[in-house]
Amino acid sequence: MGSLHPPRRFLFGPGPTQIEPRVYEAMSKPMVGYLDPFFFQVNEEVRTGLQQVFGTKNDLTLAISGTGSAGMEAAVSNFVDPGTKLLVFSAGYFAERIAEMGRRHGANLVRAEKPWGEVFTEAEAREAIEREKPQLVAFVHAETSTGALQPPRWITKPAHEAGALVIADCVTSLGATPIRVDESGIDMAFSCTQKGLSCPPGLAPFTVSPRAEERLRARKMANPVWYLDLKLLMEYYGSMRRYHHTAPVSNFYALREGLAAILEEGVEQRFDRHARMHRDFVRRIEAMGLKMHVTDPALRLPNLNTVRVPEGVDDQQVRRTLMAEHDIEIGAGFGPLAGKIFRIGVMGPLATPQGLDLFFGAFERSLAVAGASAARM
Ligand SMILES: Cc1ncc(COP(=O)(O)O)c(C=O)c1O
């Protein structure tokens, strides 16, 4: 079989994104056991680092084993009993995944829907909440399928006024875009490691507000998903240190190192860098005569840009050329946006002026190739 030699890509897609060398190095450090005091020290550093990037003082903040979807299923399975009225605000693919999980856990599921690329205003959220009277509300903060950023307060404010708890999917925002969980009034937030945190996939950062923790502790029914049962996970990661599962230790090392890099840069400085690179990105896109998919600049996700595919251009060919000739990965549109948008992540080590120069040089050439072949047809 020989040794493994993966190609070196520039990851300008929605994720996984580029990883710092120090994170790879951390992953190769010596293994320890899942009950080793050193592992718990790393886990505590991960917990406090996550509190800072989430913007929360929530005690119940942890990294769940599994990818972002494990975080999503943890949120749903720990807070949905059969018959719980769950209102999902849906304007993209990932909101529908939350709805599907809710359905499988027996929720009394209702949806509020908007076209892909839009967000819900506070008035729209309030109207849906007053109409449906849900116990639990879920929304996607950073909708990766559309590039739209839902302002959390527009949903949490009317939800709390109606006594509902709020789940937020922060899979694409954490580490690159402010979430400010406590100020935003989010009760359960989940994320992943392979996007804004610039780490490999494998863990799902998760945080629970004191109100939601109280609800969780009072829950009579055991979570039907044993692996994601937060009460059992609290016994493992908390002071009891009772074995639950074999934690993926190397992924914890990676996340700890990724968080250390973020804290060294400064959380706010990192958010500012992504915002600045996003503004430069949009300026350069518009200078090329292209258009962003999300029309309101204030509602665009800074670290994942969605750009309309120009008329007559085959988006697949552009992506193929970027990959074959420049080793650059970007994302395609899907669902109603298939063939209509490019999804371009500018995150972590690539969110720099040099990263943008690298991307735009290759993108302009790949668009020219696709444009020339469209003109020949
Ligand atoms: C908004 C959102 N939610 C959930 C997920 C699922 O995360 P994962 O693929 O890490 O399981 C993704 C993945 O891209 C996402 O973008």
mmCIF file of C-alpha atoms and ligand atoms in Angstrom:
data_model
loop_
_atom_site.group_PDB
_atom_site.id
_atom_site.type_symbol
_atom_site.label_atom_id
_atom_site.label_comp_id
_atom_site.label_asym_id
_atom_site.label_seq_id
_atom_site.Cartn_x
_atom_site.Cartn_y
_atom_site.Cartn_z
ATOM 1 C CA MET A 1 0.000 0.000 0.000
ATOM 2 C CA GLY A 2 2.879 2.407 0.728
ATOM 3 C CA SER A 3 2.543 5.750 2.504
ATOM 4 C CA LEU A 4 -0.284 8.131 1.947
ATOM 5 C CA HIS A 5 0.262 11.309 -0.114
ATOM 6 C CA PRO A 6 -2.910 13.392 -0.266
ATOM 7 C CA PRO A 7 -2.902 16.279 -2.756
ATOM 8 C CA ARG A 8 -2.329 19.761 -1.339
ATOM 9 C CA ARG A 9 -5.501 21.726 -1.993
ATOM 10 C CA PHE A 10 -6.448 25.297 -1.275
ATOM 11 C CA LEU A 11 -9.773 24.872 0.466
ATOM 12 C CA PHE A 12 -11.941 27.830 -0.562
ATOM 13 C CA GLY A 13 -15.151 25.832 -0.183
ATOM 14 C CA PRO A 14 -17.728 25.823 2.616
ATOM 15 C CA GLY A 15 -15.612 23.309 4.584
ATOM 16 C CA PRO A 16 -13.419 21.573 5.408
ATOM 17 C CA THR A 17 -11.203 24.644 5.306
ATOM 18 C CA GLN A 18 -7.456 25.212 5.407
ATOM 19 C CA ILE A 19 -5.674 23.946 8.525
ATOM 20 C CA GLU A 20 -2.691 25.625 10.219
ATOM 21 C CA PRO A 21 0.478 23.456 10.366
ATOM 22 C CA ARG A 22 0.504 23.724 14.179
ATOM 23 C CA VAL A 23 -2.913 22.013 14.274
ATOM 24 C CA TYR A 24 -1.642 19.083 12.183
ATOM 25 C CA GLU A 25 1.375 18.864 14.474
ATOM 26 C CA ALA A 26 -0.827 18.798 17.570
ATOM 27 C CA MET A 27 -2.714 15.822 16.105
ATOM 28 C CA SER A 28 0.461 13.782 15.903
ATOM 29 C CA LYS A 29 1.321 14.220 19.616
ATOM 30 C CA PRO A 30 1.366 11.113 21.882
ATOM 31 C CA MET A 31 -1.926 9.411 22.633
ATOM 32 C CA VAL A 32 -3.250 9.308 26.183
ATOM 33 C CA GLY A 33 -6.203 7.392 27.580
ATOM 34 C CA TYR A 34 -9.742 8.761 27.703
ATOM 35 C CA LEU A 35 -9.542 9.017 31.528
ATOM 36 C CA ASP A 36 -5.987 10.383 31.668
ATOM 37 C CA PRO A 37 -5.685 13.592 33.761
ATOM 38 C CA PHE A 38 -3.900 15.156 30.767
ATOM 39 C CA PHE A 39 -6.915 14.525 28.563
ATOM 40 C CA PHE A 40 -9.166 16.270 31.092
ATOM 41 C CA GLN A 41 -6.747 19.209 31.187
ATOM 42 C CA VAL A 42 -7.006 19.476 27.379
ATOM 43 C CA ASN A 43 -10.777 19.133 27.614
ATOM 44 C CA GLU A 44 -10.938 22.009 30.119
ATOM 45 C CA GLU A 45 -8.846 24.217 27.820
ATOM 46 C CA VAL A 46 -11.161 23.309 24.950
ATOM 47 C CA ARG A 47 -14.178 24.212 27.070
ATOM 48 C CA THR A 48 -12.872 27.651 28.057
ATOM 49 C CA GLY A 49 -11.668 28.345 24.507
ATOM 50 C CA LEU A 50 -15.085 27.431 23.133
ATOM 51 C CA GLN A 51 -16.786 29.727 25.647
ATOM 52 C CA GLN A 52 -14.735 32.595 24.220
ATOM 53 C CA VAL A 53 -15.479 31.930 20.549
ATOM 54 C CA PHE A 54 -19.154 31.240 21.256
ATOM 55 C CA GLY A 55 -19.323 34.393 23.410
ATOM 56 C CA THR A 56 -20.822 32.711 26.459
ATOM 57 C CA LYS A 57 -20.344 32.011 30.127
ATOM 58 C CA ASN A 58 -22.466 28.848 29.857
ATOM 59 C CA ASP A 59 -21.012 26.186 32.157
ATOM 60 C CA LEU A 60 -22.372 23.445 29.949
ATOM 61 C CA THR A 61 -20.050 24.015 26.996
ATOM 62 C CA LEU A 62 -18.306 21.026 25.468
ATOM 63 C CA ALA A 63 -17.068 19.338 22.319
ATOM 64 C CA ILE A 64 -19.284 16.414 21.320
ATOM 65 C CA SER A 65 -17.672 13.536 19.407
ATOM 66 C CA GLY A 66 -18.875 13.587 15.815
ATOM 67 C CA THR A 67 -19.308 16.207 13.099
ATOM 68 C CA GLY A 68 -21.691 19.169 13.036
ATOM 69 C CA SER A 69 -24.643 16.864 12.419
ATOM 70 C CA ALA A 70 -23.908 15.145 15.751
ATOM 71 C CA GLY A 71 -24.231 18.563 17.383
ATOM 72 C CA MET A 72 -27.521 19.079 15.581
ATOM 73 C CA GLU A 73 -28.830 15.689 16.669
ATOM 74 C CA ALA A 74 -27.650 16.345 20.243
ATOM 75 C CA ALA A 75 -29.670 19.575 20.286
ATOM 76 C CA VAL A 76 -32.772 17.887 18.905
ATOM 77 C CA SER A 77 -32.595 14.599 20.811
ATOM 78 C CA ASN A 78 -31.958 16.204 24.215
ATOM 79 C CA PHE A 79 -34.785 18.719 23.943
ATOM 80 C CA VAL A 80 -37.511 17.074 21.864
ATOM 81 C CA ASP A 81 -39.902 14.657 23.564
ATOM 82 C CA PRO A 82 -42.589 12.969 21.476
ATOM 83 C CA GLY A 83 -45.190 15.680 20.866
ATOM 84 C CA THR A 84 -42.929 18.671 21.668
ATOM 85 C CA LYS A 85 -44.024 21.517 19.442
ATOM 86 C CA LEU A 86 -40.976 22.477 17.387
ATOM 87 C CA LEU A 87 -40.999 25.465 15.023
ATOM 88 C CA VAL A 88 -38.175 25.448 12.466
ATOM 89 C CA PHE A 89 -37.381 28.654 10.577
ATOM 90 C CA SER A 90 -36.373 27.325 7.204
ATOM 91 C CA ALA A 91 -34.713 29.200 4.344
ATOM 92 C CA GLY A 92 -32.163 26.621 3.241
ATOM 93 C CA TYR A 93 -30.967 23.035 3.245
ATOM 94 C CA PHE A 94 -29.671 22.754 6.808
ATOM 95 C CA ALA A 95 -32.834 24.053 8.440
ATOM 96 C CA GLU A 96 -34.589 21.191 6.671
ATOM 97 C CA ARG A 97 -32.122 18.744 8.241
ATOM 98 C CA ILE A 98 -33.091 20.032 11.699
ATOM 99 C CA ALA A 99 -36.758 19.619 10.765
ATOM 100 C CA GLU A 100 -36.131 16.039 9.602
ATOM 101 C CA MET A 101 -34.369 15.180 12.857
ATOM 102 C CA GLY A 102 -37.233 16.749 14.807
ATOM 103 C CA ARG A 103 -39.714 14.657 12.841
ATOM 104 C CA ARG A 104 -37.774 11.450 13.562
ATOM 105 C CA HIS A 105 -37.754 12.273 17.287
ATOM 106 C CA GLY A 106 -41.526 12.586 17.259
ATOM 107 C CA ALA A 107 -41.799 16.395 17.455
ATOM 108 C CA ASN A 108 -45.040 18.116 16.578
ATOM 109 C CA LEU A 109 -43.171 19.834 13.754
ATOM 110 C CA VAL A 110 -44.163 23.114 12.130
ATOM 111 C CA ARG A 111 -42.148 25.226 9.739
ATOM 112 C CA ALA A 112 -41.928 28.845 8.707
ATOM 113 C CA GLU A 113 -40.456 29.061 5.223
ATOM 114 C CA LYS A 114 -38.742 31.699 3.086
ATOM 115 C CA PRO A 115 -36.885 31.512 -0.226
ATOM 116 C CA TRP A 116 -33.254 30.288 -0.094
ATOM 117 C CA GLY A 117 -31.024 33.326 0.489
ATOM 118 C CA GLU A 118 -33.442 35.313 2.637
ATOM 119 C CA VAL A 119 -33.742 35.573 6.423
ATOM 120 C CA PHE A 120 -36.678 36.106 8.773
ATOM 121 C CA THR A 121 -37.401 39.614 10.047
ATOM 122 C CA GLU A 122 -38.362 40.033 13.676
ATOM 123 C CA ALA A 123 -41.965 40.747 12.645
ATOM 124 C CA GLU A 124 -42.114 37.548 10.563
ATOM 125 C CA ALA A 125 -40.598 35.508 13.388
ATOM 126 C CA ARG A 126 -43.006 36.995 15.914
ATOM 127 C CA GLU A 127 -45.996 36.319 13.675
ATOM 128 C CA ALA A 128 -45.020 32.636 13.247
ATOM 129 C CA ILE A 129 -44.297 32.192 16.972
ATOM 130 C CA GLU A 130 -47.578 33.806 18.047
ATOM 131 C CA ARG A 131 -49.465 31.673 15.527
ATOM 132 C CA GLU A 132 -47.803 28.337 16.334
ATOM 133 C CA LYS A 133 -47.021 28.733 20.060
ATOM 134 C CA PRO A 134 -44.003 26.367 19.959
ATOM 135 C CA GLN A 135 -42.135 25.050 23.011
ATOM 136 C CA LEU A 136 -38.928 24.902 21.005
ATOM 137 C CA VAL A 137 -37.702 27.020 18.088
ATOM 138 C CA ALA A 138 -34.772 26.264 15.769
ATOM 139 C CA PHE A 139 -32.992 28.372 13.174
ATOM 140 C CA VAL A 140 -29.745 28.353 11.224
ATOM 141 C CA HIS A 141 -27.481 31.270 12.126
ATOM 142 C CA ALA A 142 -25.214 30.790 9.110
ATOM 143 C CA GLU A 143 -27.055 28.992 6.294
ATOM 144 C CA THR A 144 -24.223 27.381 4.337
ATOM 145 C CA SER A 145 -26.477 26.458 1.424
ATOM 146 C CA THR A 146 -27.335 30.126 0.735
ATOM 147 C CA GLY A 147 -24.700 32.381 2.358
ATOM 148 C CA ALA A 148 -27.307 34.194 4.477
ATOM 149 C CA LEU A 149 -26.768 35.224 8.106
ATOM 150 C CA GLN A 150 -29.873 35.196 10.313
ATOM 151 C CA PRO A 151 -29.640 37.864 13.068
ATOM 152 C CA PRO A 152 -30.312 35.750 16.197
ATOM 153 C CA ARG A 153 -32.190 38.407 18.214
ATOM 154 C CA TRP A 154 -34.888 38.632 15.535
ATOM 155 C CA ILE A 155 -35.857 35.087 16.509
ATOM 156 C CA THR A 156 -34.770 34.711 20.142
ATOM 157 C CA LYS A 157 -36.615 37.846 21.324
ATOM 158 C CA PRO A 158 -40.127 36.821 20.238
ATOM 159 C CA ALA A 159 -39.351 33.178 21.147
ATOM 160 C CA HIS A 160 -38.408 34.064 24.721
ATOM 161 C CA GLU A 161 -41.398 36.374 25.061
ATOM 162 C CA ALA A 162 -43.501 33.306 24.227
ATOM 163 C CA GLY A 163 -41.554 31.081 26.666
ATOM 164 C CA ALA A 164 -39.851 28.911 24.008
ATOM 165 C CA LEU A 165 -36.235 27.711 24.057
ATOM 166 C CA VAL A 166 -34.128 28.392 20.962
ATOM 167 C CA ILE A 167 -31.685 26.123 19.116
ATOM 168 C CA ALA A 168 -29.206 27.811 16.738
ATOM 169 C CA ASP A 169 -27.155 26.007 14.096
ATOM 170 C CA CYS A 170 -23.823 27.844 14.205
ATOM 171 C CA VAL A 171 -21.912 25.269 12.154
ATOM 172 C CA THR A 172 -20.515 27.793 9.671
ATOM 173 C CA SER A 173 -20.263 30.862 11.891
ATOM 174 C CA LEU A 174 -18.264 29.675 14.921
ATOM 175 C CA GLY A 175 -14.724 31.019 14.977
ATOM 176 C CA ALA A 176 -15.089 33.394 12.025
ATOM 177 C CA THR A 177 -18.279 35.392 12.647
ATOM 178 C CA PRO A 178 -19.543 36.700 16.010
ATOM 179 C CA ILE A 179 -22.359 34.659 17.555
ATOM 180 C CA ARG A 180 -22.353 36.205 21.062
ATOM 181 C CA VAL A 181 -24.520 33.410 22.438
ATOM 182 C CA ASP A 182 -25.324 35.141 25.751
ATOM 183 C CA GLU A 183 -26.203 38.531 24.247
ATOM 184 C CA SER A 184 -28.112 36.837 21.424
ATOM 185 C CA GLY A 185 -30.240 34.809 23.819
ATOM 186 C CA ILE A 186 -29.496 31.477 22.139
ATOM 187 C CA ASP A 187 -30.270 28.512 24.428
ATOM 188 C CA MET A 188 -28.539 25.672 22.577
ATOM 189 C CA ALA A 189 -25.886 26.319 19.939
ATOM 190 C CA PHE A 190 -23.945 23.689 18.039
ATOM 191 C CA SER A 191 -21.143 23.880 15.533
ATOM 192 C CA CYS A 192 -18.348 21.923 13.842
ATOM 193 C CA THR A 193 -14.560 22.140 13.859
ATOM 194 C CA GLN A 194 -13.850 22.088 10.099
ATOM 195 C CA LYS A 195 -15.038 25.545 9.087
ATOM 196 C CA GLY A 196 -14.478 28.772 11.040
ATOM 197 C CA LEU A 197 -12.245 27.056 13.610
ATOM 198 C CA SER A 198 -9.794 25.859 10.899
ATOM 199 C CA CYS A 199 -9.473 22.352 12.372
ATOM 200 C CA PRO A 200 -10.179 18.903 10.913
ATOM 201 C CA PRO A 201 -13.744 17.557 11.114
ATOM 202 C CA GLY A 202 -14.612 15.287 14.030
ATOM 203 C CA LEU A 203 -15.975 17.320 16.937
ATOM 204 C CA ALA A 204 -19.161 19.316 17.448
ATOM 205 C CA PRO A 205 -18.762 22.303 19.808
ATOM 206 C CA PHE A 206 -21.922 22.693 21.855
ATOM 207 C CA THR A 207 -23.210 25.109 24.471
ATOM 208 C CA VAL A 208 -26.359 25.174 26.622
ATOM 209 C CA SER A 209 -27.802 28.172 28.522
ATOM 210 C CA PRO A 210 -28.615 27.815 32.254
ATOM 211 C CA ARG A 211 -32.364 27.934 31.416
ATOM 212 C CA ALA A 212 -32.008 25.099 28.932
ATOM 213 C CA GLU A 213 -29.752 23.142 31.300
ATOM 214 C CA GLU A 214 -32.488 23.355 33.921
ATOM 215 C CA ARG A 215 -35.015 22.043 31.382
ATOM 216 C CA LEU A 216 -32.605 19.232 30.500
ATOM 217 C CA ARG A 217 -32.046 18.194 34.119
ATOM 218 C CA ALA A 218 -35.797 18.128 34.746
ATOM 219 C CA ARG A 219 -36.464 15.969 31.669
ATOM 220 C CA LYS A 220 -38.124 12.688 32.660
ATOM 221 C CA MET A 221 -37.532 10.757 29.460
ATOM 222 C CA ALA A 222 -34.063 9.362 28.704
ATOM 223 C CA ASN A 223 -32.604 10.618 25.440
ATOM 224 C CA PRO A 224 -33.292 7.817 22.923
ATOM 225 C CA VAL A 225 -29.849 8.504 21.390
ATOM 226 C CA TRP A 226 -27.583 7.114 24.087
ATOM 227 C CA TYR A 227 -24.379 8.378 22.422
ATOM 228 C CA LEU A 228 -25.553 12.009 22.442
ATOM 229 C CA ASP A 229 -27.231 12.007 25.866
ATOM 230 C CA LEU A 230 -25.966 15.247 27.451
ATOM 231 C CA LYS A 231 -26.689 13.978 30.964
ATOM 232 C CA LEU A 232 -24.340 11.035 30.407
ATOM 233 C CA LEU A 233 -21.788 13.278 28.679
ATOM 234 C CA MET A 234 -21.849 15.617 31.713
ATOM 235 C CA GLU A 235 -20.936 12.622 33.903
ATOM 236 C CA TYR A 236 -17.948 11.911 31.649
ATOM 237 C CA TYR A 237 -16.612 15.422 31.057
ATOM 238 C CA GLY A 238 -17.704 16.826 34.455
ATOM 239 C CA SER A 239 -16.223 16.107 37.886
ATOM 240 C CA MET A 240 -17.439 12.465 37.963
ATOM 241 C CA ARG A 241 -15.189 11.500 35.047
ATOM 242 C CA ARG A 242 -17.268 8.409 34.429
ATOM 243 C CA TYR A 243 -16.409 6.570 31.199
ATOM 244 C CA HIS A 244 -18.976 7.156 28.480
ATOM 245 C CA HIS A 245 -17.156 6.571 25.195
ATOM 246 C CA THR A 246 -13.570 6.674 23.954
ATOM 247 C CA ALA A 247 -13.072 10.357 23.234
ATOM 248 C CA PRO A 248 -11.218 11.058 19.943
ATOM 249 C CA VAL A 249 -8.177 12.384 21.785
ATOM 250 C CA SER A 250 -6.245 13.560 18.688
ATOM 251 C CA ASN A 251 -9.224 15.639 17.582
ATOM 252 C CA PHE A 252 -9.271 17.270 21.018
ATOM 253 C CA TYR A 253 -5.569 18.083 20.616
ATOM 254 C CA ALA A 254 -6.305 19.634 17.226
ATOM 255 C CA LEU A 255 -9.210 21.694 18.536
ATOM 256 C CA ARG A 256 -7.214 22.843 21.539
ATOM 257 C CA GLU A 257 -4.414 24.024 19.231
ATOM 258 C CA GLY A 258 -6.833 25.679 16.798
ATOM 259 C CA LEU A 259 -8.440 27.542 19.699
ATOM 260 C CA ALA A 260 -5.014 28.538 21.046
ATOM 261 C CA ALA A 261 -4.198 30.072 17.636
ATOM 262 C CA ILE A 262 -7.512 31.973 17.661
ATOM 263 C CA LEU A 263 -6.975 33.276 21.191
ATOM 264 C CA GLU A 264 -3.433 34.370 20.303
ATOM 265 C CA GLU A 265 -4.782 36.362 17.356
ATOM 266 C CA GLY A 266 -7.663 37.644 19.520
ATOM 267 C CA VAL A 267 -11.260 36.557 18.983
ATOM 268 C CA GLU A 268 -12.468 40.043 18.002
ATOM 269 C CA GLN A 269 -9.431 40.599 15.782
ATOM 270 C CA ARG A 270 -10.190 37.347 14.003
ATOM 271 C CA PHE A 271 -13.811 38.360 13.434
ATOM 272 C CA ASP A 272 -12.590 41.743 12.101
ATOM 273 C CA ARG A 273 -10.117 40.072 9.743
ATOM 274 C CA HIS A 274 -12.874 37.902 8.268
ATOM 275 C CA ALA A 275 -15.181 40.923 7.933
ATOM 276 C CA ARG A 276 -12.439 42.936 6.185
ATOM 277 C CA MET A 277 -11.600 40.100 3.794
ATOM 278 C CA HIS A 278 -15.304 39.666 3.069
ATOM 279 C CA ARG A 279 -15.639 43.360 2.122
ATOM 280 C CA ASP A 280 -12.576 43.060 -0.162
ATOM 281 C CA PHE A 281 -13.996 39.882 -1.656
ATOM 282 C CA VAL A 282 -17.319 41.543 -2.485
ATOM 283 C CA ARG A 283 -15.565 44.616 -3.920
ATOM 284 C CA ARG A 284 -13.493 42.416 -6.243
ATOM 285 C CA ILE A 285 -16.493 40.289 -7.249
ATOM 286 C CA GLU A 286 -18.498 43.401 -8.133
ATOM 287 C CA ALA A 287 -15.523 44.876 -10.004
ATOM 288 C CA MET A 288 -15.666 41.732 -12.204
ATOM 289 C CA GLY A 289 -19.307 42.523 -12.989
ATOM 290 C CA LEU A 290 -20.569 39.576 -10.883
ATOM 291 C CA LYS A 291 -23.316 39.638 -8.267
ATOM 292 C CA MET A 292 -23.628 38.315 -4.731
ATOM 293 C CA HIS A 293 -26.612 36.020 -4.156
ATOM 294 C CA VAL A 294 -27.677 37.588 -0.827
ATOM 295 C CA THR A 295 -28.817 41.067 -1.787
ATOM 296 C CA ASP A 296 -28.605 42.864 1.588
ATOM 297 C CA PRO A 297 -24.893 43.333 2.496
ATOM 298 C CA ALA A 298 -25.754 43.284 6.233
ATOM 299 C CA LEU A 299 -27.254 39.794 5.923
ATOM 300 C CA ARG A 300 -24.310 38.140 4.156
ATOM 301 C CA LEU A 301 -22.275 35.534 5.946
ATOM 302 C CA PRO A 302 -18.754 37.051 5.989
ATOM 303 C CA ASN A 303 -16.797 33.795 5.793
ATOM 304 C CA LEU A 304 -18.913 32.046 3.157
ATOM 305 C CA ASN A 305 -19.684 34.037 0.048
ATOM 306 C CA THR A 306 -22.341 33.039 -2.421
ATOM 307 C CA VAL A 307 -21.804 34.463 -5.911
ATOM 308 C CA ARG A 308 -24.327 34.207 -8.762
ATOM 309 C CA VAL A 309 -23.037 32.128 -11.701
ATOM 310 C CA PRO A 310 -22.987 34.478 -14.727
ATOM 311 C CA GLU A 311 -25.465 33.810 -17.522
ATOM 312 C CA GLY A 312 -24.268 31.148 -19.990
ATOM 313 C CA VAL A 313 -21.407 29.914 -17.779
ATOM 314 C CA ASP A 314 -21.222 26.244 -16.784
ATOM 315 C CA ASP A 315 -20.472 26.343 -13.049
ATOM 316 C CA GLN A 316 -19.217 22.752 -13.093
ATOM 317 C CA GLN A 317 -16.598 23.611 -15.653
ATOM 318 C CA VAL A 318 -15.383 26.545 -13.552
ATOM 319 C CA ARG A 319 -15.075 24.312 -10.500
ATOM 320 C CA ARG A 320 -13.333 21.579 -12.508
ATOM 321 C CA THR A 321 -10.793 24.058 -13.905
ATOM 322 C CA LEU A 322 -10.132 25.546 -10.473
ATOM 323 C CA MET A 323 -9.428 22.079 -9.104
ATOM 324 C CA ALA A 324 -7.473 20.647 -12.053
ATOM 325 C CA GLU A 325 -5.317 23.679 -12.799
ATOM 326 C CA HIS A 326 -5.096 25.525 -9.500
ATOM 327 C CA ASP A 327 -5.751 22.892 -6.796
ATOM 328 C CA ILE A 328 -8.570 25.105 -5.533
ATOM 329 C CA GLU A 329 -11.809 23.700 -4.149
ATOM 330 C CA ILE A 330 -14.976 25.792 -4.015
ATOM 331 C CA GLY A 331 -18.564 24.668 -3.374
ATOM 332 C CA ALA A 332 -21.477 24.318 -5.783
ATOM 333 C CA GLY A 333 -25.041 25.463 -5.235
ATOM 334 C CA PHE A 334 -27.601 22.757 -4.551
ATOM 335 C CA GLY A 335 -31.361 22.327 -4.248
ATOM 336 C CA PRO A 336 -33.055 25.351 -5.840
ATOM 337 C CA LEU A 337 -29.641 27.015 -6.190
ATOM 338 C CA ALA A 338 -27.994 24.170 -8.167
ATOM 339 C CA GLY A 339 -26.041 25.667 -11.076
ATOM 340 C CA LYS A 340 -26.951 29.186 -9.933
ATOM 341 C CA ILE A 341 -24.319 30.036 -7.315
ATOM 342 C CA PHE A 342 -20.723 29.376 -6.353
ATOM 343 C CA ARG A 343 -20.100 28.958 -2.605
ATOM 344 C CA ILE A 344 -16.711 30.410 -1.767
ATOM 345 C CA GLY A 345 -15.309 30.165 1.745
ATOM 346 C CA VAL A 346 -12.683 32.688 2.777
ATOM 347 C CA MET A 347 -11.713 31.484 6.223
ATOM 348 C CA GLY A 348 -8.853 30.983 8.637
ATOM 349 C CA PRO A 349 -5.368 30.997 7.112
ATOM 350 C CA LEU A 350 -6.785 31.843 3.643
ATOM 351 C CA ALA A 351 -8.649 34.939 4.859
ATOM 352 C CA THR A 352 -5.748 37.262 4.013
ATOM 353 C CA PRO A 353 -4.951 39.657 1.125
ATOM 354 C CA GLN A 354 -2.573 36.982 -0.251
ATOM 355 C CA GLY A 355 -5.340 34.373 -0.026
ATOM 356 C CA LEU A 356 -7.697 36.641 -1.965
ATOM 357 C CA ASP A 357 -5.032 37.343 -4.632
ATOM 358 C CA LEU A 358 -4.461 33.616 -5.027
ATOM 359 C CA PHE A 359 -8.167 32.950 -5.325
ATOM 360 C CA PHE A 360 -9.052 35.774 -7.713
ATOM 361 C CA GLY A 361 -6.126 35.060 -10.085
ATOM 362 C CA ALA A 362 -7.356 31.467 -10.481
ATOM 363 C CA PHE A 363 -11.074 32.321 -10.490
ATOM 364 C CA GLU A 364 -10.744 34.926 -13.243
ATOM 365 C CA ARG A 365 -8.769 32.492 -15.411
ATOM 366 C CA SER A 366 -11.233 29.638 -14.784
ATOM 367 C CA LEU A 367 -14.232 31.857 -15.588
ATOM 368 C CA ALA A 368 -12.495 32.994 -18.801
ATOM 369 C CA VAL A 369 -11.978 29.320 -19.828
ATOM 370 C CA ALA A 370 -15.643 28.506 -19.119
ATOM 371 C CA GLY A 371 -16.822 31.703 -20.847
ATOM 372 C CA ALA A 372 -14.729 30.927 -23.939
ATOM 373 C CA SER A 373 -16.113 27.416 -24.228
ATOM 374 C CA ALA A 374 -19.690 28.711 -23.750
ATOM 375 C CA ALA A 375 -19.081 31.184 -26.614
ATOM 376 C CA ARG A 376 -17.870 28.319 -28.892
ATOM 377 C CA MET A 377 -21.104 26.322 -28.372
HETATM 378 C C1 LIG B 1 -25.289 24.975 8.514
HETATM 379 C C2 LIG B 1 -24.840 23.547 8.624
HETATM 380 N N1 LIG B 1 -25.429 22.744 9.513
HETATM 381 C C3 LIG B 1 -25.067 21.456 9.652
HETATM 382 C C4 LIG B 1 -24.049 20.913 8.879
HETATM 383 C C5 LIG B 1 -23.666 19.491 9.064
HETATM 384 O O1 LIG B 1 -22.348 19.424 9.542
HETATM 385 P P1 LIG B 1 -21.422 18.151 9.256
HETATM 386 O O2 LIG B 1 -21.303 18.005 7.772
HETATM 387 O O3 LIG B 1 -20.122 18.558 9.914
HETATM 388 O O4 LIG B 1 -22.049 16.989 9.904
HETATM 389 C C6 LIG B 1 -23.416 21.700 7.940
HETATM 390 C C7 LIG B 1 -22.365 21.157 7.077
HETATM 391 O O5 LIG B 1 -21.886 21.782 6.166
HETATM 392 C C8 LIG B 1 -23.804 23.058 7.814
HETATM 393 O O6 LIG B 1 -23.218 23.863 6.934
#
